[in-house]
PDB file of C-alpha atoms in Angstrom:
ATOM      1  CA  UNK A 110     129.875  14.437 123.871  1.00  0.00           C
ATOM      2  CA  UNK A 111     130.688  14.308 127.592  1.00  0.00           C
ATOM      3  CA  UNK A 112     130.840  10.669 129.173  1.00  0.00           C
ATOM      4  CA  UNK A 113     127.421  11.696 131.192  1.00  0.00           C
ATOM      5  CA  UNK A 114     125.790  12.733 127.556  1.00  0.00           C
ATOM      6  CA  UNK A 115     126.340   9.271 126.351  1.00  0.00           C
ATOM      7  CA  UNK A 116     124.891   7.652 129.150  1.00  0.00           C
ATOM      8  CA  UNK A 117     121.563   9.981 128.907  1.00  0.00           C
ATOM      9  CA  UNK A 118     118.446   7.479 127.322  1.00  0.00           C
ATOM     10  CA  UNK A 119     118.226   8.381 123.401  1.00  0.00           C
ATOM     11  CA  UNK A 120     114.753   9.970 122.488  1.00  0.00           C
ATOM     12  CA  UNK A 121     112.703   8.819 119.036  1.00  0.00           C
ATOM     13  CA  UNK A 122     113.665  12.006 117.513  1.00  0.00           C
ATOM     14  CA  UNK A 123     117.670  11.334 117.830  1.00  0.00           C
ATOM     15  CA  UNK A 124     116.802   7.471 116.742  1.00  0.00           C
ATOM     16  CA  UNK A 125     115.407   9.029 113.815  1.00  0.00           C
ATOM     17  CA  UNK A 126     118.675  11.510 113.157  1.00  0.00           C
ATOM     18  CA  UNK A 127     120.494   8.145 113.757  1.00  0.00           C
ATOM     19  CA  UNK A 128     118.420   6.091 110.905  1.00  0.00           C
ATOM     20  CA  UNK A 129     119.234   9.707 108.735  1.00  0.00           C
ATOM     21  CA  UNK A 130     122.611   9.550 109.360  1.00  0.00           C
ATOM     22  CA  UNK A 131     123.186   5.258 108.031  1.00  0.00           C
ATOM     23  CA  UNK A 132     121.080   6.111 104.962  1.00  0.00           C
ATOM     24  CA  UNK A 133     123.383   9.216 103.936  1.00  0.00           C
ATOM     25  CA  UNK A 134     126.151   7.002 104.552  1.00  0.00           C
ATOM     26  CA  UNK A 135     125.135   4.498 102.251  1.00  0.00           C
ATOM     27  CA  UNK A 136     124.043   7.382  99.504  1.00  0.00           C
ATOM     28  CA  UNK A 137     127.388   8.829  99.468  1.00  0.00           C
ATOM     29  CA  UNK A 138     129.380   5.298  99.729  1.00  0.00           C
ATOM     30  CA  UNK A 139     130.788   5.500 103.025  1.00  0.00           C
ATOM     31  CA  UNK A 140     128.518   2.559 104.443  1.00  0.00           C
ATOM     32  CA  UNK A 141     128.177  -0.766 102.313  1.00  0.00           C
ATOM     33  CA  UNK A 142     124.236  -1.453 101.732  1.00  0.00           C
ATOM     34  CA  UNK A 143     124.755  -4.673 102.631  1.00  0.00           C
ATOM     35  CA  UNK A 144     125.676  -3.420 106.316  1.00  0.00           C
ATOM     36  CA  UNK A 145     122.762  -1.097 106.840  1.00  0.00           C
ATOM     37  CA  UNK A 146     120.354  -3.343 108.069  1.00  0.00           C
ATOM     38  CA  UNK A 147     122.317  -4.497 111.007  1.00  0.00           C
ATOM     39  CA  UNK A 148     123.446  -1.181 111.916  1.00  0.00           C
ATOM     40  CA  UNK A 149     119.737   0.091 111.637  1.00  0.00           C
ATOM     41  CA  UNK A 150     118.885  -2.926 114.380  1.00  0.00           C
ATOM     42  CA  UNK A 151     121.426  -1.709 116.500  1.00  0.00           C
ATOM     43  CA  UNK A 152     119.776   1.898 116.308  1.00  0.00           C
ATOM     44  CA  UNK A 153     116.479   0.469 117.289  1.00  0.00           C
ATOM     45  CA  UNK A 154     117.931  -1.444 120.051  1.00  0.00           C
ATOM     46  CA  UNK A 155     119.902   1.782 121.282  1.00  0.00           C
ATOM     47  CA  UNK A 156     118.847   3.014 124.635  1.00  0.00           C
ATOM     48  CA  UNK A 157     121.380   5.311 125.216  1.00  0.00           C
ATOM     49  CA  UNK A 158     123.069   8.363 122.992  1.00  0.00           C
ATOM     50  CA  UNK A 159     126.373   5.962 123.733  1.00  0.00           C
ATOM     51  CA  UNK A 160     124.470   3.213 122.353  1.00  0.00           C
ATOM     52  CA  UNK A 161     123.336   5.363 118.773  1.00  0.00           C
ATOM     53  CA  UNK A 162     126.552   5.950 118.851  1.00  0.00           C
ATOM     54  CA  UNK A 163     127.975   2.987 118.523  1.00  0.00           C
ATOM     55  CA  UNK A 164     125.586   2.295 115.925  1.00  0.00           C
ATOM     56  CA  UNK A 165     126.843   5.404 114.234  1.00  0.00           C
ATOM     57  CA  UNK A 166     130.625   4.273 114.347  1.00  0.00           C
ATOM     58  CA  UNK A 167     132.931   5.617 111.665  1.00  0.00           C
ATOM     59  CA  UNK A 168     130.586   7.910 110.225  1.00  0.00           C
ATOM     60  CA  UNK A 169     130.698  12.132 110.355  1.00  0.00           C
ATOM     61  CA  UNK A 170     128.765  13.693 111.866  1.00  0.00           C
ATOM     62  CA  UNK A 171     126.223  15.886 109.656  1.00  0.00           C
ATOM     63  CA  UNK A 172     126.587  19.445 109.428  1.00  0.00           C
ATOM     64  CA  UNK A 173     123.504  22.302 110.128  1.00  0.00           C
ATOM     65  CA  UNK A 174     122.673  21.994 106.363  1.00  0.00           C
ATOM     66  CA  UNK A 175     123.702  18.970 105.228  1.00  0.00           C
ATOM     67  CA  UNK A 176     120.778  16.338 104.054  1.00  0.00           C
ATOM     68  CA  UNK A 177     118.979  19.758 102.779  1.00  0.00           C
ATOM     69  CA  UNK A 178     116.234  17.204 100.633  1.00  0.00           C
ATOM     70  CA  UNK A 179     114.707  15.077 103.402  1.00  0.00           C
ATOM     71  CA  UNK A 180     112.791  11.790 102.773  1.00  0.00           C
ATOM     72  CA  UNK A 181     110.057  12.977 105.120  1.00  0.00           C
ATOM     73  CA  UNK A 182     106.243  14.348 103.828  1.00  0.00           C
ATOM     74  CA  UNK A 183     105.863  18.359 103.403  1.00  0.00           C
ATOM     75  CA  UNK A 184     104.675  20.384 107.074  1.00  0.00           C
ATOM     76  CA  UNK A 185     102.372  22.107 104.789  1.00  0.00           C
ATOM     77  CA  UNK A 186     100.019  21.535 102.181  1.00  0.00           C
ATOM     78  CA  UNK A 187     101.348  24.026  99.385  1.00  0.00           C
ATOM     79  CA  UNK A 188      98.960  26.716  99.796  1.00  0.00           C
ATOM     80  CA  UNK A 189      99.663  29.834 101.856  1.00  0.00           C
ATOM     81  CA  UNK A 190      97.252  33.201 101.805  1.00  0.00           C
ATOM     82  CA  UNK A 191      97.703  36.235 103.429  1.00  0.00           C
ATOM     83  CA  UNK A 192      94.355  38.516 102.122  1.00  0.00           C
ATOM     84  CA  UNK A 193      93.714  42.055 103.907  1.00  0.00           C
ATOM     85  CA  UNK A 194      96.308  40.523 106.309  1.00  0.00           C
ATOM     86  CA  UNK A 195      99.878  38.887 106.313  1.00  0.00           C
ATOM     87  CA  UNK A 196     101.687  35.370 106.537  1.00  0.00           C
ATOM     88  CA  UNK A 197     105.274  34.209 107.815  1.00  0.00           C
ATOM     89  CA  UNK A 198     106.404  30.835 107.045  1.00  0.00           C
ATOM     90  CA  UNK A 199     110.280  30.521 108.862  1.00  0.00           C
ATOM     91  CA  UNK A 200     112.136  27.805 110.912  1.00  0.00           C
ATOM     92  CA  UNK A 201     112.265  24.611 110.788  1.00  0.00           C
ATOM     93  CA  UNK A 202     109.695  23.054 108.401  1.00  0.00           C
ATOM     94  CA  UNK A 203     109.639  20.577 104.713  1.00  0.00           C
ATOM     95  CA  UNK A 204     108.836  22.806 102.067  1.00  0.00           C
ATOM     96  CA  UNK A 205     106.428  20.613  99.738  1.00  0.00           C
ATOM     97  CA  UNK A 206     107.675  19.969  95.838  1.00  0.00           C
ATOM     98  CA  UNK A 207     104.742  22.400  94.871  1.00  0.00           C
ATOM     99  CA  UNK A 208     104.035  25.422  96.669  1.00  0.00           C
ATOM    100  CA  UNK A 209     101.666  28.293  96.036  1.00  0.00           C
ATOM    101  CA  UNK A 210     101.942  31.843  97.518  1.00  0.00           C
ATOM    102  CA  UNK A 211      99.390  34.374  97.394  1.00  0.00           C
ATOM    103  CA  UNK A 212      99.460  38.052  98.910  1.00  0.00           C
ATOM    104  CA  UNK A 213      96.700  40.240  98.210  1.00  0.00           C
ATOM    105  CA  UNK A 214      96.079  43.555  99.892  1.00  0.00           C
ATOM    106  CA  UNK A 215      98.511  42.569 102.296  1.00  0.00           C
ATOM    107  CA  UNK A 216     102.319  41.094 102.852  1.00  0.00           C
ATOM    108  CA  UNK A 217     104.050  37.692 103.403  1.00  0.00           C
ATOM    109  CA  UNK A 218     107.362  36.539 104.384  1.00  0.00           C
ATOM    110  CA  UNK A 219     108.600  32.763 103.506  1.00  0.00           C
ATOM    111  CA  UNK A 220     111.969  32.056 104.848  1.00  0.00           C
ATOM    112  CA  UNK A 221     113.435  28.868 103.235  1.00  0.00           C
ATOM    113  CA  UNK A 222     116.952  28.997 105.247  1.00  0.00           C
ATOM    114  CA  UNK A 223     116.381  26.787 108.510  1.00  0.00           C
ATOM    115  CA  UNK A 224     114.241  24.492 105.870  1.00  0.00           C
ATOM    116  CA  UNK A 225     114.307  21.539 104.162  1.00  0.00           C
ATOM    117  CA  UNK A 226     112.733  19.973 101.317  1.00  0.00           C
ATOM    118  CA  UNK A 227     110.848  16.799 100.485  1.00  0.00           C
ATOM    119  CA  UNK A 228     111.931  17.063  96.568  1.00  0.00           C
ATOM    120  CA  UNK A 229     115.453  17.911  94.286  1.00  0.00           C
ATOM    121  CA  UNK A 230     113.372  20.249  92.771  1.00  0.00           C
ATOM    122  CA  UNK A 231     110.930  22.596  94.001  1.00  0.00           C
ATOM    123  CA  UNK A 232     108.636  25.199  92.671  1.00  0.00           C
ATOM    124  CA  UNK A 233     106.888  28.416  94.366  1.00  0.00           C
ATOM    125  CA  UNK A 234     104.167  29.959  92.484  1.00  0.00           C
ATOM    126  CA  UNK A 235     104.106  33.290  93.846  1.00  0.00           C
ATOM    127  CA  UNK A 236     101.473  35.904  93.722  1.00  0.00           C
ATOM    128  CA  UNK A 237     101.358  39.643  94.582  1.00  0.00           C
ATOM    129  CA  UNK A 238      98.298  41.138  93.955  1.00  0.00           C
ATOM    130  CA  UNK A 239      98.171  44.956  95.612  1.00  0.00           C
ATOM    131  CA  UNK A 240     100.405  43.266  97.991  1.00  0.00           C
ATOM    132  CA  UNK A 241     103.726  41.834  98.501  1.00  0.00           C
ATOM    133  CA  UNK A 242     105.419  38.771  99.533  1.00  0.00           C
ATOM    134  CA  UNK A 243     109.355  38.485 100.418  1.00  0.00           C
ATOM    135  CA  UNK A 244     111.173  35.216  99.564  1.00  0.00           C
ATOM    136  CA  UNK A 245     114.309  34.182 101.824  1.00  0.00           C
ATOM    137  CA  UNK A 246     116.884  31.890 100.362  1.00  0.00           C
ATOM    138  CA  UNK A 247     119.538  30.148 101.586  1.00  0.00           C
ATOM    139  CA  UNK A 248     122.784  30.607 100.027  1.00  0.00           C
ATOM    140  CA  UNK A 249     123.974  26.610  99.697  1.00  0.00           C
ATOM    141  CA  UNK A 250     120.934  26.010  97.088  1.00  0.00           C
ATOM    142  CA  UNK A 251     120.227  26.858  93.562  1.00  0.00           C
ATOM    143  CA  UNK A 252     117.529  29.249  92.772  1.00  0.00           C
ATOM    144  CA  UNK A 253     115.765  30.079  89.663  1.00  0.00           C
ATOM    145  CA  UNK A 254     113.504  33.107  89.184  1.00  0.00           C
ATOM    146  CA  UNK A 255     111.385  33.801  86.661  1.00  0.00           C
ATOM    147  CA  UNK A 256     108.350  35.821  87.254  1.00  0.00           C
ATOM    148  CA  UNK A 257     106.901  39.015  85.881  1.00  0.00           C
ATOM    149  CA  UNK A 258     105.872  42.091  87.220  1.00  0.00           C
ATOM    150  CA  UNK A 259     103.277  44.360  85.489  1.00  0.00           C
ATOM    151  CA  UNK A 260     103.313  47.793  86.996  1.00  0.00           C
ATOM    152  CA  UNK A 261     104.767  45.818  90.014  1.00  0.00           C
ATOM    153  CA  UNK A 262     107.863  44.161  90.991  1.00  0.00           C
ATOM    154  CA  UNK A 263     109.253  40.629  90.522  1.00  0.00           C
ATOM    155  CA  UNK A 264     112.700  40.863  91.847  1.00  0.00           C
ATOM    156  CA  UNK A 265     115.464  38.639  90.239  1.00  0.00           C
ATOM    157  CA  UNK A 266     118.323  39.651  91.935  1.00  0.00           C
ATOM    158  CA  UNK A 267     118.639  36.068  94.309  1.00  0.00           C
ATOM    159  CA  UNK A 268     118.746  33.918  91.145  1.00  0.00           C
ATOM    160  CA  UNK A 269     121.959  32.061  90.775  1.00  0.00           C
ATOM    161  CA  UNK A 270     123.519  28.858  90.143  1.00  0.00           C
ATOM    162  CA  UNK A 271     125.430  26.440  92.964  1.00  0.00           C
ATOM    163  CA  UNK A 272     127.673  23.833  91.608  1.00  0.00           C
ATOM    164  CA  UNK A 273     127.725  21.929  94.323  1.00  0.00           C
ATOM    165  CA  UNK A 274     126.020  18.453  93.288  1.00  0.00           C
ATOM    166  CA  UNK A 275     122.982  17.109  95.031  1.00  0.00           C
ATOM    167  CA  UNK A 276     121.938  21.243  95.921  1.00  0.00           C
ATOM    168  CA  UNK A 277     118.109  21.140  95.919  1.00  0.00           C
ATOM    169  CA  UNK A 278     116.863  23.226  93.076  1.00  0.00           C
ATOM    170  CA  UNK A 279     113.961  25.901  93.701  1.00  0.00           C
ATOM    171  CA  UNK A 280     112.033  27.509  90.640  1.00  0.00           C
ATOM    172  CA  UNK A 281     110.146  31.083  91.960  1.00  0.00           C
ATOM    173  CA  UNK A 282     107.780  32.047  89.414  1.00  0.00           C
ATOM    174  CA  UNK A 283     104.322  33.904  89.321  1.00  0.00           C
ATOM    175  CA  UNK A 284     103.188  37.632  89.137  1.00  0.00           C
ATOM    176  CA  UNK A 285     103.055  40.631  90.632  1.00  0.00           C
ATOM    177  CA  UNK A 286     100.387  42.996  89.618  1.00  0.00           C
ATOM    178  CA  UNK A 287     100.663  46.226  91.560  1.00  0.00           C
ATOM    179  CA  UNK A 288     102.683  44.306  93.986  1.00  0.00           C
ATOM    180  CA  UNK A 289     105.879  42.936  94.762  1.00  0.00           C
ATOM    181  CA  UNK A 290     107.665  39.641  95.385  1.00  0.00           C
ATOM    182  CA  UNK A 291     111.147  39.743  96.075  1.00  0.00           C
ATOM    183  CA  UNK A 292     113.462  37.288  96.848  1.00  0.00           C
ATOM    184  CA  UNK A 293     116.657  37.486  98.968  1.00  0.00           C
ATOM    185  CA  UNK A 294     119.867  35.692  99.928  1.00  0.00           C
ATOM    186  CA  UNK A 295     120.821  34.402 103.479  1.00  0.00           C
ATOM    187  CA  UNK A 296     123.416  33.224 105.050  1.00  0.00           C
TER     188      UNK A 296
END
């Protein structure tokens, strides 16, 4: 950050990254519990990005995927339908512990790499009825697949297991009945 960016008033939304960024701190043991409370007073007092900052001392920054499982409620409500039509789900958005995806007669795309989730362990119920849906993964997080296909396609190929620890788990299971459902890495 430039000298002028610090000086720039802080907005509730990097407060908020701020608060994110003490808590993972004190999850991985680089910030003693017993110092979070100031430090989260000195965030709310923060008017400036130079004054989150300095709230923020001593601690890295996070990287574009760290803090994948986010203590913050699901964007949606676990349903998604595309009938005689389609559906895309992509960007930014909490992916709910429980998720159901249904494509009959028609197509849908759920793209899990820009998101994050509200559990460790998440599962997507997907159905393909005369229809197909196509399931993006990232590549940092673990994914199980176990559906069937029955004179359709359920497409295992993205299942695999990441060592890293604290890599949000997602189960894909359902059906795909004269359909499809395949699921794909991303980087």
């Amino acid at each position: 950050m430039t000298r002028h960016d610090l000086d720039v008033l802080a907005s509730d939304r990097e407060r908020s990254d701020a608060e994110e960024r003490l808590r993972a701190a004190v999850e991985s043991g680089r910030l003693p519990l017993a110092d979070l409370a100031d430090r989260l007073d000195e965030v709310h007092a923060s008017r400036t990005r130079g004054d989150l900052e300095r709230a923020c001392r001593g601690l890295p920054r996070p990287g574009p995927r760290d803090s994948l499982v986010v203590d913050r409620p699901a964007d949606s409500r676990g349903l998604v339908v595309g009938v005689f039509g389609g559906f895309e789900r992509k960007g930014p958005w909490v992916v709910p512990p429980r998720m159901t995806v249904w494509s009959m007669w028609g197509g849908g795309r759920l793209d899990l790499t820009e998101a994050r989730f509200s559990a460790q362990d998440t599962e997507i119920r997907a159905v393909a009825l005369w229809g197909g849906t196509r399931i993006v993964v990232p590549e940092d997080i673990e994914v199980e697949v176990r559906g069937f296909g029955l004179f359709g396609v359920f497409d295992r190929r993205a299942a695999r297991r990441i060592g890293r620890p604290g890599t949000p788990r997602v189960v894909i299971k359902g059906l795909a009945l004269f359909g499809a459902v395949v699921t794909r890495g991303k980087r």
